[in-house]
Amino acid sequence: GRYFRDHRSVGGRVVYVSDGDTFRVAHTPPLSRVLHPAPGEKKEGKRPKLSDTTLQVRLMAVDTPEVAKFGKIAQPYANEAKAFVEERLLGKHVDVKLLSRDQYGRAVARVSYYSGLNPIPRDLSTDLVREGLGVIYRQGGAQYDNPEGVAYWNRLEARAKEQGKGMWGAKGGRVELPSEYKKRMKAGG
């Protein structure tokens, strides 16, 4: 409740990357009760489940190509987007600004990280869109965390398209958006 309502930030280490826009963060233990109201009981001699000890984060503003799952093939650039996130975040500290929860209970958040010796934090959503590894998320529950709202993100995406970055440089010119791919797969694909 309060952490999301107040858009508070929490720090943690990225321990697992699902795809280009979703990953798990091991956060400070005192926040476990706040972020996970009903954590599972630890069974004697068994390791706790990842879902009981980490926060599942869904990046705000961006939708990356879908990786292969449930027998469905990956979209072009899905593996590149996942690798981009793994290279920058896996095992590293991030700052997670909590914005809301999505329909799956994931924390929709702005995620900042440090690159090299640069003391200025980078925004992961911005970097994915600039590199053409993600599109602007325009479905229900979209969060943009920017005074300009979606206009800021539209400009970033347009620049990546003009420069032919990532998926925007695909042969044939037609890019199937992640939302279109999900809809097609749901319909039997």
GROMACS .gro file of C-alpha atoms in nm:
model
  189
    1GLY     CA    1   0.000   0.000   0.000
    2ARG     CA    2   0.193   0.296   0.135
    3TYR     CA    3   0.518   0.224  -0.054
    4PHE     CA    4   0.331   0.221  -0.385
    5ARG     CA    5   0.098   0.509  -0.300
    6ASP     CA    6   0.396   0.727  -0.201
    7HIS     CA    7   0.606   0.602  -0.497
    8ARG     CA    8   0.889   0.512  -0.263
    9SER     CA    9   1.217   0.368  -0.380
   10VAL     CA   10   1.374   0.049  -0.252
   11GLY     CA   11   1.718  -0.084  -0.324
   12GLY     CA   12   1.815  -0.437  -0.403
   13ARG     CA   13   2.021  -0.676  -0.612
   14VAL     CA   14   1.887  -0.827  -0.936
   15VAL     CA   15   1.892  -1.206  -0.897
   16TYR     CA   16   1.696  -1.326  -1.201
   17VAL     CA   17   1.597  -1.181  -1.539
   18SER     CA   18   1.282  -1.328  -1.700
   19ASP     CA   19   1.292  -1.115  -2.013
   20GLY     CA   20   1.370  -0.758  -2.119
   21ASP     CA   21   1.106  -0.595  -1.899
   22THR     CA   22   1.063  -0.831  -1.602
   23PHE     CA   23   1.310  -0.947  -1.337
   24ARG     CA   24   1.345  -1.028  -0.967
   25VAL     CA   25   1.515  -0.811  -0.707
   26ALA     CA   26   1.635  -0.932  -0.366
   27HIS     CA   27   1.545  -0.638  -0.146
   28THR     CA   28   1.631  -0.540   0.208
   29PRO     CA   29   1.479  -0.800   0.449
   30PRO     CA   30   1.274  -0.552   0.659
   31LEU     CA   31   1.069  -0.471   0.349
   32SER     CA   32   0.964  -0.834   0.301
   33ARG     CA   33   0.652  -0.795   0.517
   34VAL     CA   34   0.557  -0.468   0.345
   35LEU     CA   35   0.607  -0.586  -0.013
   36HIS     CA   36   0.489  -0.945   0.042
   37PRO     CA   37   0.192  -0.929   0.283
   38ALA     CA   38   0.161  -1.309   0.309
   39PRO     CA   39   0.502  -1.471   0.249
   40GLY     CA   40   0.516  -1.850   0.236
   41GLU     CA   41   0.641  -2.041   0.535
   42LYS     CA   42   0.994  -2.174   0.512
   43LYS     CA   43   0.981  -2.552   0.530
   44GLU     CA   44   1.242  -2.716   0.748
   45GLY     CA   45   1.553  -2.798   0.544
   46LYS     CA   46   1.418  -2.639   0.224
   47ARG     CA   47   1.526  -2.317   0.061
   48PRO     CA   48   1.255  -2.050   0.043
   49LYS     CA   49   1.098  -1.995  -0.300
   50LEU     CA   50   1.237  -1.706  -0.505
   51SER     CA   51   0.888  -1.554  -0.506
   52ASP     CA   52   0.892  -1.539  -0.124
   53THR     CA   53   1.227  -1.362  -0.094
   54THR     CA   54   1.232  -1.131  -0.395
   55LEU     CA   55   1.023  -0.861  -0.557
   56GLN     CA   56   0.910  -0.927  -0.914
   57VAL     CA   57   0.956  -0.603  -1.108
   58ARG     CA   58   0.787  -0.502  -1.435
   59LEU     CA   59   0.954  -0.201  -1.595
   60MET     CA   60   0.739   0.105  -1.640
   61ALA     CA   61   0.676   0.261  -1.984
   62VAL     CA   62   0.835  -0.015  -2.194
   63ASP     CA   63   0.727  -0.343  -2.351
   64THR     CA   64   1.006  -0.565  -2.481
   65PRO     CA   65   0.972  -0.848  -2.734
   66GLU     CA   66   0.846  -1.175  -2.587
   67VAL     CA   67   1.094  -1.453  -2.512
   68ALA     CA   68   1.014  -1.816  -2.595
   69LYS     CA   69   0.782  -1.971  -2.337
   70PHE     CA   70   0.500  -2.222  -2.310
   71GLY     CA   71   0.608  -2.377  -2.641
   72LYS     CA   72   0.575  -2.046  -2.828
   73ILE     CA   73   0.869  -1.910  -3.026
   74ALA     CA   74   1.047  -1.591  -2.923
   75GLN     CA   75   0.992  -1.264  -3.102
   76PRO     CA   76   1.284  -1.111  -3.290
   77TYR     CA   77   1.505  -0.911  -3.051
   78ALA     CA   78   1.358  -1.078  -2.740
   79ASN     CA   79   1.685  -1.251  -2.654
   80GLU     CA   80   1.883  -0.933  -2.727
   81ALA     CA   81   1.659  -0.733  -2.490
   82LYS     CA   82   1.698  -0.995  -2.217
   83ALA     CA   83   2.077  -1.006  -2.265
   84PHE     CA   84   2.090  -0.624  -2.252
   85VAL     CA   85   1.918  -0.630  -1.911
   86GLU     CA   86   2.125  -0.923  -1.780
   87GLU     CA   87   2.450  -0.755  -1.882
   88ARG     CA   88   2.359  -0.432  -1.701
   89LEU     CA   89   2.171  -0.559  -1.398
   90LEU     CA   90   2.221  -0.926  -1.308
   91GLY     CA   91   2.396  -0.948  -0.972
   92LYS     CA   92   2.407  -0.569  -0.941
   93HIS     CA   93   2.240  -0.314  -0.716
   94VAL     CA   94   1.941  -0.122  -0.853
   95ASP     CA   95   1.705   0.143  -0.722
   96VAL     CA   96   1.339   0.053  -0.774
   97LYS     CA   97   1.084   0.337  -0.761
   98LEU     CA   98   0.751   0.167  -0.690
   99LEU     CA   99   0.464   0.309  -0.900
  100SER     CA  100   0.186   0.049  -0.893
  101ARG     CA  101   0.108  -0.322  -0.917
  102ASP     CA  102  -0.002  -0.479  -1.244
  103GLN     CA  103  -0.273  -0.741  -1.303
  104TYR     CA  104  -0.022  -1.017  -1.215
  105GLY     CA  105   0.087  -0.858  -0.885
  106ARG     CA  106   0.425  -0.744  -1.017
  107ALA     CA  107   0.566  -0.412  -0.903
  108VAL     CA  108   0.551  -0.167  -1.194
  109ALA     CA  109   0.856   0.050  -1.135
  110ARG     CA  110   1.118   0.292  -1.261
  111VAL     CA  111   1.453   0.114  -1.233
  112SER     CA  112   1.781   0.303  -1.205
  113TYR     CA  113   2.127   0.150  -1.221
  114TYR     CA  114   2.488   0.263  -1.238
  115SER     CA  115   2.710   0.198  -1.536
  116GLY     CA  116   3.086   0.180  -1.494
  117LEU     CA  117   3.234   0.469  -1.299
  118ASN     CA  118   2.962   0.714  -1.402
  119PRO     CA  119   2.812   0.858  -1.080
  120ILE     CA  120   2.486   0.949  -1.255
  121PRO     CA  121   2.225   0.670  -1.248
  122ARG     CA  122   2.082   0.544  -1.575
  123ASP     CA  123   1.714   0.465  -1.638
  124LEU     CA  124   1.665   0.113  -1.776
  125SER     CA  125   1.336   0.186  -1.957
  126THR     CA  126   1.496   0.483  -2.137
  127ASP     CA  127   1.798   0.276  -2.240
  128LEU     CA  128   1.586  -0.009  -2.380
  129VAL     CA  129   1.372   0.229  -2.590
  130ARG     CA  130   1.678   0.426  -2.714
  131GLU     CA  131   1.845   0.102  -2.828
  132GLY     CA  132   1.533  -0.019  -3.012
  133LEU     CA  133   1.496  -0.316  -2.776
  134GLY     CA  134   1.155  -0.212  -2.648
  135VAL     CA  135   0.848  -0.016  -2.748
  136ILE     CA  136   0.632   0.214  -2.543
  137TYR     CA  137   0.383   0.025  -2.328
  138ARG     CA  138   0.042   0.170  -2.418
  139GLN     CA  139  -0.196  -0.085  -2.263
  140GLY     CA  140  -0.407  -0.044  -1.949
  141GLY     CA  141  -0.221   0.043  -1.631
  142ALA     CA  142   0.066   0.206  -1.820
  143GLN     CA  143   0.299   0.412  -1.600
  144TYR     CA  144   0.532   0.677  -1.741
  145ASP     CA  145   0.668   0.860  -1.431
  146ASN     CA  146   0.751   1.170  -1.631
  147PRO     CA  147   0.599   1.521  -1.619
  148GLU     CA  148   0.544   1.502  -1.996
  149GLY     CA  149   0.376   1.162  -1.969
  150VAL     CA  150   0.372   0.945  -2.279
  151ALA     CA  151   0.488   1.234  -2.506
  152TYR     CA  152   0.844   1.201  -2.370
  153TRP     CA  153   0.848   0.828  -2.442
  154ASN     CA  154   0.696   0.873  -2.789
  155ARG     CA  155   0.986   1.104  -2.882
  156LEU     CA  156   1.243   0.847  -2.764
  157GLU     CA  157   1.074   0.571  -2.963
  158ALA     CA  158   1.047   0.791  -3.276
  159ARG     CA  159   1.421   0.870  -3.256
  160ALA     CA  160   1.509   0.498  -3.228
  161LYS     CA  161   1.286   0.427  -3.532
  162GLU     CA  162   1.449   0.707  -3.737
  163GLN     CA  163   1.794   0.572  -3.652
  164GLY     CA  164   1.695   0.211  -3.732
  165LYS     CA  165   1.802   0.094  -3.386
  166GLY     CA  166   1.743  -0.266  -3.278
  167MET     CA  167   1.405  -0.398  -3.389
  168TRP     CA  168   1.342  -0.084  -3.596
  169GLY     CA  169   1.624  -0.188  -3.833
  170ALA     CA  170   1.458  -0.522  -3.905
  171LYS     CA  171   1.449  -0.640  -4.265
  172GLY     CA  172   1.114  -0.591  -4.433
  173GLY     CA  173   1.040  -0.288  -4.217
  174ARG     CA  174   0.734  -0.435  -4.042
  175VAL     CA  175   0.771  -0.482  -3.667
  176GLU     CA  176   0.520  -0.689  -3.476
  177LEU     CA  177   0.471  -0.514  -3.144
  178PRO     CA  178   0.483  -0.729  -2.828
  179SER     CA  179   0.114  -0.650  -2.766
  180GLU     CA  180   0.026  -0.771  -3.119
  181TYR     CA  181   0.234  -1.086  -3.071
  182LYS     CA  182   0.061  -1.166  -2.739
  183LYS     CA  183  -0.280  -1.114  -2.897
  184ARG     CA  184  -0.187  -1.341  -3.192
  185MET     CA  185  -0.052  -1.614  -2.960
  186LYS     CA  186  -0.362  -1.597  -2.741
  187ALA     CA  187  -0.576  -1.646  -3.055
  188GLY     CA  188  -0.383  -1.962  -3.140
  189GLY     CA  189  -0.103  -1.802  -3.327
   0.00000   0.00000   0.00000
